[in-house]
Amino acid sequence: MRLKISTPKGGNKVINLSNDATFEDLIAEVKTTFGDISIGKVRYGYPLQTIDIEEQVGNILLMELGISSGERITVESKNSDKNTKHVGQTLPGSCILRNEKQGGPESLPDRISVRPGVLLQVHEVPDDNSCLFHAISYAVYKDMVVSYQFREVVANEILANPIEYSDSILGRPNLQYYEWILKSTSWGGAIEIAILSKYLKIAIFVLDIDAGRFEKFNEDKYSKLMILAFSGIHYDTVEIFHESSKEVETIFKVDDSETDTLLAKAAEVASKMKKAGLSFNTHKGHIKCNSCGVLLVGEREVAHHAESTGHVDFGQAPE
């Protein structure tokens, strides 16, 4: 995996680590790359997560901490900030740190055992208004650095086909939509999923966590599929994790007999996540912006608010 590292003195470099690298490996590589610097904390992700260097997390895999290729890591010196979120705590938003010391796979709502040594789990991507593109990029490349390229693919397809993507379909003038979807603050949805499914020649199954059902794009056209989990306001990637080899699978065969089992297990995970409060009903209830307190109704209002304010921390408002 490739990680972008920023240091207190303004150093910025890309480092390369193996996919089974641990937190300890990350720290060692940072010190090798930047010199023997004093490291106090490591920050990453959206919402922001912080790990204190003194915590006993050295042997935990980066992937289990939610760190994947393309992630931006900020290294801070000691005593730079006393407000540290510890590994194992639930953080704001959709991200849950995976820590096996808390219990087996069944103890976490976003993962489930498929068979001994094989887990189906939700891989969280940054919650930064580009989550759909991040989730698809991770599924295809195990990397999020091509996320913006997927925006360009969508924009160019829409502009080149003004009849298929008419103003009435898009809800705004074709050229205006083209310019809008290129903005990093614009949320993607069904239109973008359908276009990228066709572009990649991969069916995309979107698991609605709140409804507990799949919306399937191009399931009859292609031999491969990916699974995305949708909380109501955020997309993540569903993956299979092999504990012995540390390998991850994100693309599956449509006609494989095991795929039906995976879809059933994914639905079970959705049920667990809903019970844990990790889904949002944007049709019935209000969504609260945790940054400013405003109440919103529907995905469209939430998306517009996120685009206009930059706020990305939302929660289901109590009835």
Short mmCIF file of C-alpha atoms in Angstrom, two decimals:
data_model
loop_
_atom_site.label_atom_id
_atom_site.label_comp_id
_atom_site.label_asym_id
_atom_site.label_seq_id
_atom_site.Cartn_x
_atom_site.Cartn_y
_atom_site.Cartn_z
CA MET A 1 0.00 0.00 0.00
CA ARG A 2 1.02 3.60 -0.65
CA LEU A 3 0.57 6.16 2.12
CA LYS A 4 1.04 9.93 2.02
CA ILE A 5 2.92 11.06 5.11
CA SER A 6 3.01 14.62 6.48
CA THR A 7 5.35 15.55 9.35
CA PRO A 8 5.42 18.46 11.86
CA LYS A 9 8.24 20.18 9.98
CA GLY A 10 6.32 20.24 6.72
CA GLY A 11 7.80 17.15 5.13
CA ASN A 12 5.50 15.34 2.70
CA LYS A 13 6.43 12.02 1.11
CA VAL A 14 4.79 8.86 -0.18
CA ILE A 15 5.93 5.62 1.44
CA ASN A 16 5.28 2.04 0.35
CA LEU A 17 4.35 -0.76 2.73
CA SER A 18 3.14 -4.31 2.25
CA ASN A 19 -0.59 -4.98 2.54
CA ASP A 20 0.01 -6.91 5.78
CA ALA A 21 2.02 -4.09 7.38
CA THR A 22 1.38 -3.31 11.04
CA PHE A 23 1.24 0.01 12.88
CA GLU A 24 4.77 -0.73 14.11
CA ASP A 25 5.93 -1.15 10.49
CA LEU A 26 4.41 2.23 9.64
CA ILE A 27 6.27 4.01 12.44
CA ALA A 28 9.55 2.30 11.51
CA GLU A 29 9.19 3.31 7.85
CA VAL A 30 8.33 6.90 8.78
CA LYS A 31 11.48 7.14 10.91
CA THR A 32 13.56 5.60 8.12
CA THR A 33 12.15 8.03 5.56
CA PHE A 34 12.22 11.24 7.60
CA GLY A 35 15.00 10.47 10.05
CA ASP A 36 14.63 9.47 13.69
CA ILE A 37 11.92 12.04 14.43
CA SER A 38 10.02 12.22 17.72
CA ILE A 39 6.55 10.82 17.05
CA GLY A 40 3.76 11.43 19.54
CA LYS A 41 0.59 10.82 17.57
CA VAL A 42 -0.63 9.62 14.20
CA ARG A 43 -3.76 11.13 12.68
CA TYR A 44 -5.75 9.88 9.69
CA GLY A 45 -9.19 9.39 8.19
CA TYR A 46 -12.52 11.16 8.06
CA PRO A 47 -13.82 11.72 10.70
CA LEU A 48 -10.36 12.32 12.11
CA GLN A 49 -8.89 9.46 14.13
CA THR A 50 -5.86 9.74 16.38
CA ILE A 51 -3.57 7.06 17.77
CA ASP A 52 -1.13 7.87 20.55
CA ILE A 53 2.28 6.30 19.92
CA GLU A 54 2.30 4.98 23.51
CA GLU A 55 -0.78 2.81 22.99
CA GLN A 56 -0.19 -0.92 22.64
CA VAL A 57 -1.24 -1.16 18.99
CA GLY A 58 2.11 -1.89 17.34
CA ASN A 59 1.20 -5.38 16.17
CA ILE A 60 -2.23 -4.47 14.79
CA LEU A 61 -2.52 -4.51 11.00
CA LEU A 62 -2.98 -1.14 9.33
CA MET A 63 -5.94 -2.58 7.44
CA GLU A 64 -7.59 -3.47 10.75
CA LEU A 65 -7.17 0.15 11.83
CA GLY A 66 -8.97 1.29 8.69
CA ILE A 67 -5.80 2.47 6.95
CA SER A 68 -5.62 1.49 3.28
CA SER A 69 -3.61 2.48 0.24
CA GLY A 70 -4.03 6.13 -0.70
CA GLU A 71 -4.59 7.25 2.91
CA ARG A 72 -3.07 10.53 4.07
CA ILE A 73 -1.27 10.16 7.43
CA THR A 74 -0.28 13.10 9.60
CA VAL A 75 2.49 12.50 12.13
CA GLU A 76 2.68 14.80 15.15
CA SER A 77 5.43 15.27 17.69
CA LYS A 78 4.99 14.37 21.36
CA ASN A 79 2.81 16.61 23.60
CA SER A 80 1.27 18.32 20.58
CA ASP A 81 -2.31 17.51 21.62
CA LYS A 82 -3.82 15.94 24.69
CA ASN A 83 -7.22 15.25 23.10
CA THR A 84 -6.57 11.76 21.80
CA LYS A 85 -9.16 9.20 20.74
CA HIS A 86 -7.91 5.78 21.75
CA VAL A 87 -8.02 2.67 19.63
CA GLY A 88 -11.09 0.63 20.49
CA GLN A 89 -13.31 3.65 21.16
CA THR A 90 -16.22 4.39 18.86
CA LEU A 91 -15.41 7.51 16.88
CA PRO A 92 -17.85 10.04 15.38
CA GLY A 93 -19.51 9.19 12.08
CA SER A 94 -19.41 5.85 10.34
CA CYS A 95 -15.94 4.68 11.29
CA ILE A 96 -15.37 1.91 13.84
CA LEU A 97 -11.82 0.86 14.57
CA ARG A 98 -11.39 -2.88 14.30
CA ASN A 99 -9.56 -4.29 17.32
CA GLU A 100 -9.57 -8.07 17.71
CA LYS A 101 -8.66 -7.72 21.39
CA GLN A 102 -12.22 -6.52 22.02
CA GLY A 103 -13.61 -9.91 20.99
CA GLY A 104 -14.23 -12.10 17.98
CA PRO A 105 -15.65 -10.97 14.66
CA GLU A 106 -19.23 -11.25 15.92
CA SER A 107 -18.54 -8.52 18.52
CA LEU A 108 -18.31 -5.82 15.85
CA PRO A 109 -21.41 -4.76 13.90
CA ASP A 110 -19.63 -4.23 10.58
CA ARG A 111 -18.17 -7.73 10.18
CA ILE A 112 -19.30 -11.34 10.35
CA SER A 113 -17.69 -14.75 10.01
CA VAL A 114 -18.35 -16.50 6.71
CA ARG A 115 -16.44 -19.60 7.76
CA PRO A 116 -13.44 -20.22 10.05
CA GLY A 117 -10.67 -17.77 9.15
CA VAL A 118 -12.77 -15.84 6.62
CA LEU A 119 -14.60 -12.62 7.48
CA LEU A 120 -17.04 -10.48 5.56
CA GLN A 121 -16.55 -6.91 6.68
CA VAL A 122 -17.28 -3.33 5.72
CA HIS A 123 -14.20 -1.35 4.72
CA GLU A 124 -14.73 2.27 5.72
CA VAL A 125 -13.61 4.94 3.26
CA PRO A 126 -13.17 8.65 4.01
CA ASP A 127 -16.39 10.50 4.80
CA ASP A 128 -15.51 13.55 2.70
CA ASN A 129 -18.34 13.91 0.13
CA SER A 130 -16.52 11.60 -2.32
CA CYS A 131 -17.28 8.36 -0.48
CA LEU A 132 -19.05 6.71 -3.44
CA PHE A 133 -16.03 7.23 -5.68
CA HIS A 134 -13.66 6.15 -2.90
CA ALA A 135 -15.67 2.97 -2.27
CA ILE A 136 -15.68 1.98 -5.95
CA SER A 137 -12.01 2.88 -6.36
CA TYR A 138 -11.08 0.75 -3.35
CA ALA A 139 -13.16 -2.17 -4.63
CA VAL A 140 -11.37 -2.17 -7.98
CA TYR A 141 -7.83 -1.11 -7.08
CA LYS A 142 -7.53 -1.47 -3.27
CA ASP A 143 -6.54 2.17 -3.54
CA MET A 144 -8.44 5.47 -3.42
CA VAL A 145 -6.09 7.62 -5.48
CA VAL A 146 -8.19 7.15 -8.64
CA SER A 147 -11.39 8.42 -7.02
CA TYR A 148 -11.33 11.75 -8.84
CA GLN A 149 -10.70 10.01 -12.15
CA PHE A 150 -14.03 8.27 -11.66
CA ARG A 151 -15.69 11.69 -11.34
CA GLU A 152 -14.16 12.59 -14.70
CA VAL A 153 -15.42 9.35 -16.26
CA VAL A 154 -18.95 10.16 -15.10
CA ALA A 155 -18.77 13.79 -16.18
CA ASN A 156 -17.49 12.96 -19.67
CA GLU A 157 -20.12 10.24 -20.18
CA ILE A 158 -22.91 12.64 -19.24
CA LEU A 159 -21.62 15.44 -21.45
CA ALA A 160 -21.16 13.10 -24.42
CA ASN A 161 -24.71 11.73 -24.19
CA PRO A 162 -27.09 14.68 -23.64
CA ILE A 163 -30.11 12.71 -24.89
CA GLU A 164 -29.66 9.77 -22.53
CA TYR A 165 -28.69 12.14 -19.73
CA SER A 166 -31.25 14.84 -20.39
CA ASP A 167 -31.97 17.81 -18.17
CA SER A 168 -35.08 16.08 -16.83
CA ILE A 169 -33.13 12.92 -15.91
CA LEU A 170 -30.35 14.87 -14.25
CA GLY A 171 -32.59 17.39 -12.52
CA ARG A 172 -30.52 20.25 -13.93
CA PRO A 173 -29.03 21.29 -17.30
CA ASN A 174 -26.64 18.70 -18.75
CA LEU A 175 -23.64 21.05 -18.85
CA GLN A 176 -24.37 22.28 -15.34
CA TYR A 177 -24.46 18.69 -14.05
CA TYR A 178 -21.18 17.98 -15.84
CA GLU A 179 -19.53 20.88 -14.02
CA TRP A 180 -21.22 20.04 -10.73
CA ILE A 181 -20.18 16.37 -10.48
CA LEU A 182 -16.53 17.34 -11.05
CA LYS A 183 -16.56 19.21 -7.73
CA SER A 184 -15.13 17.21 -4.84
CA THR A 185 -18.02 18.37 -2.63
CA SER A 186 -20.73 16.84 -4.86
CA TRP A 187 -22.29 13.55 -3.78
CA GLY A 188 -22.64 10.69 -6.23
CA GLY A 189 -25.68 8.44 -6.43
CA ALA A 190 -27.57 6.09 -8.73
CA ILE A 191 -26.62 7.90 -11.95
CA GLU A 192 -22.93 7.71 -11.11
CA ILE A 193 -23.14 4.08 -10.00
CA ALA A 194 -24.82 3.03 -13.26
CA ILE A 195 -22.22 4.85 -15.36
CA LEU A 196 -19.24 3.44 -13.47
CA SER A 197 -20.70 -0.07 -13.54
CA LYS A 198 -20.89 0.17 -17.33
CA TYR A 199 -17.41 1.72 -17.57
CA LEU A 200 -15.80 -0.95 -15.37
CA LYS A 201 -17.95 -3.79 -16.76
CA ILE A 202 -18.67 -4.84 -13.18
CA ALA A 203 -22.13 -5.16 -11.66
CA ILE A 204 -22.58 -3.06 -8.53
CA PHE A 205 -24.81 -4.30 -5.72
CA VAL A 206 -25.68 -1.54 -3.25
CA LEU A 207 -26.76 -2.80 0.17
CA ASP A 208 -29.16 -0.34 1.80
CA ILE A 209 -28.35 -0.84 5.49
CA ASP A 210 -31.57 0.73 6.77
CA ALA A 211 -33.87 -1.15 4.38
CA GLY A 212 -31.84 -4.37 4.49
CA ARG A 213 -32.05 -4.95 0.74
CA PHE A 214 -29.88 -4.69 -2.36
CA GLU A 215 -30.25 -2.33 -5.30
CA LYS A 216 -28.52 -4.11 -8.17
CA PHE A 217 -26.95 -2.31 -11.13
CA ASN A 218 -26.30 -4.33 -14.32
CA GLU A 219 -26.49 -7.70 -12.58
CA ASP A 220 -27.46 -9.43 -15.86
CA LYS A 221 -24.79 -7.78 -18.00
CA TYR A 222 -21.50 -8.64 -16.35
CA SER A 223 -19.84 -11.70 -14.83
CA LYS A 224 -18.30 -9.87 -11.88
CA LEU A 225 -19.75 -7.78 -9.08
CA MET A 226 -18.77 -5.55 -6.18
CA ILE A 227 -20.83 -4.84 -3.08
CA LEU A 228 -21.21 -1.38 -1.57
CA ALA A 229 -22.83 -0.69 1.80
CA PHE A 230 -24.99 2.46 1.94
CA SER A 231 -25.90 3.92 5.33
CA GLY A 232 -28.35 6.45 3.90
CA ILE A 233 -25.72 9.16 3.58
CA HIS A 234 -22.44 7.28 3.16
CA TYR A 235 -21.01 4.51 0.95
CA ASP A 236 -18.40 1.95 2.02
CA THR A 237 -16.97 -1.19 0.39
CA VAL A 238 -17.88 -4.72 1.44
CA GLU A 239 -14.90 -7.06 1.39
CA ILE A 240 -13.84 -10.59 2.30
CA PHE A 241 -10.81 -10.78 4.61
CA HIS A 242 -8.74 -13.98 4.84
CA GLU A 243 -7.12 -14.01 8.28
CA SER A 244 -4.32 -16.46 7.45
CA SER A 245 -3.04 -14.79 4.27
CA LYS A 246 -4.25 -11.25 5.14
CA GLU A 247 -5.61 -11.06 1.61
CA VAL A 248 -8.72 -9.08 0.78
CA GLU A 249 -11.34 -9.77 -1.90
CA THR A 250 -13.66 -7.06 -3.18
CA ILE A 251 -14.68 -8.38 -6.61
CA PHE A 252 -16.83 -11.51 -6.82
CA LYS A 253 -18.28 -13.72 -9.55
CA VAL A 254 -21.97 -13.22 -10.27
CA ASP A 255 -22.64 -16.90 -11.01
CA ASP A 256 -20.50 -18.33 -8.19
CA SER A 257 -22.49 -20.49 -5.77
CA GLU A 258 -20.64 -18.87 -2.87
CA THR A 259 -21.83 -15.41 -3.91
CA ASP A 260 -25.35 -16.13 -2.64
CA THR A 261 -23.83 -16.94 0.74
CA LEU A 262 -21.85 -13.69 0.71
CA LEU A 263 -24.96 -11.66 -0.12
CA ALA A 264 -26.84 -13.32 2.72
CA LYS A 265 -23.97 -12.62 5.12
CA ALA A 266 -23.81 -9.01 3.91
CA ALA A 267 -27.51 -8.64 4.69
CA GLU A 268 -26.81 -9.99 8.20
CA VAL A 269 -24.10 -7.36 8.63
CA ALA A 270 -26.58 -4.69 7.53
CA SER A 271 -29.00 -5.86 10.22
CA LYS A 272 -26.25 -5.70 12.86
CA MET A 273 -25.19 -2.22 11.73
CA LYS A 274 -28.77 -0.95 11.79
CA LYS A 275 -29.25 -2.24 15.34
CA ALA A 276 -25.99 -0.51 16.29
CA GLY A 277 -27.33 2.81 14.98
CA LEU A 278 -25.03 2.91 11.95
CA SER A 279 -27.75 3.60 9.39
CA PHE A 280 -29.87 6.63 8.60
CA ASN A 281 -33.48 6.71 7.44
CA THR A 282 -33.49 9.77 5.18
CA HIS A 283 -37.10 9.20 4.09
CA LYS A 284 -38.94 9.18 7.44
CA GLY A 285 -36.80 10.82 10.10
CA HIS A 286 -34.78 14.00 10.36
CA ILE A 287 -31.02 13.98 9.91
CA LYS A 288 -29.08 16.29 12.22
CA CYS A 289 -25.85 17.97 11.23
CA ASN A 290 -23.63 17.42 14.25
CA SER A 291 -21.45 20.36 13.20
CA CYS A 292 -24.10 23.11 13.25
CA GLY A 293 -27.25 21.44 14.60
CA VAL A 294 -29.51 22.06 11.61
CA LEU A 295 -32.21 19.43 10.94
CA LEU A 296 -32.52 18.05 7.41
CA VAL A 297 -35.01 15.82 5.62
CA GLY A 298 -34.01 13.50 2.79
CA GLU A 299 -30.72 12.61 1.17
CA ARG A 300 -30.99 15.58 -1.20
CA GLU A 301 -31.10 18.10 1.66
CA VAL A 302 -28.23 16.36 3.43
CA ALA A 303 -26.15 16.33 0.25
CA HIS A 304 -26.87 20.00 -0.46
CA HIS A 305 -25.96 20.97 3.10
CA ALA A 306 -22.70 19.02 2.93
CA GLU A 307 -21.83 20.61 -0.41
CA SER A 308 -22.58 24.17 0.70
CA THR A 309 -21.00 24.00 4.17
CA GLY A 310 -18.36 21.29 3.98
CA HIS A 311 -19.93 19.57 6.98
CA VAL A 312 -19.71 15.77 6.89
CA ASP A 313 -20.68 14.68 10.43
CA PHE A 314 -24.39 13.73 10.51
CA GLY A 315 -26.60 11.73 12.83
CA GLN A 316 -30.20 10.52 13.02
CA ALA A 317 -32.21 13.08 14.98
CA PRO A 318 -34.37 11.65 17.80
CA GLU A 319 -38.07 11.46 17.00
#
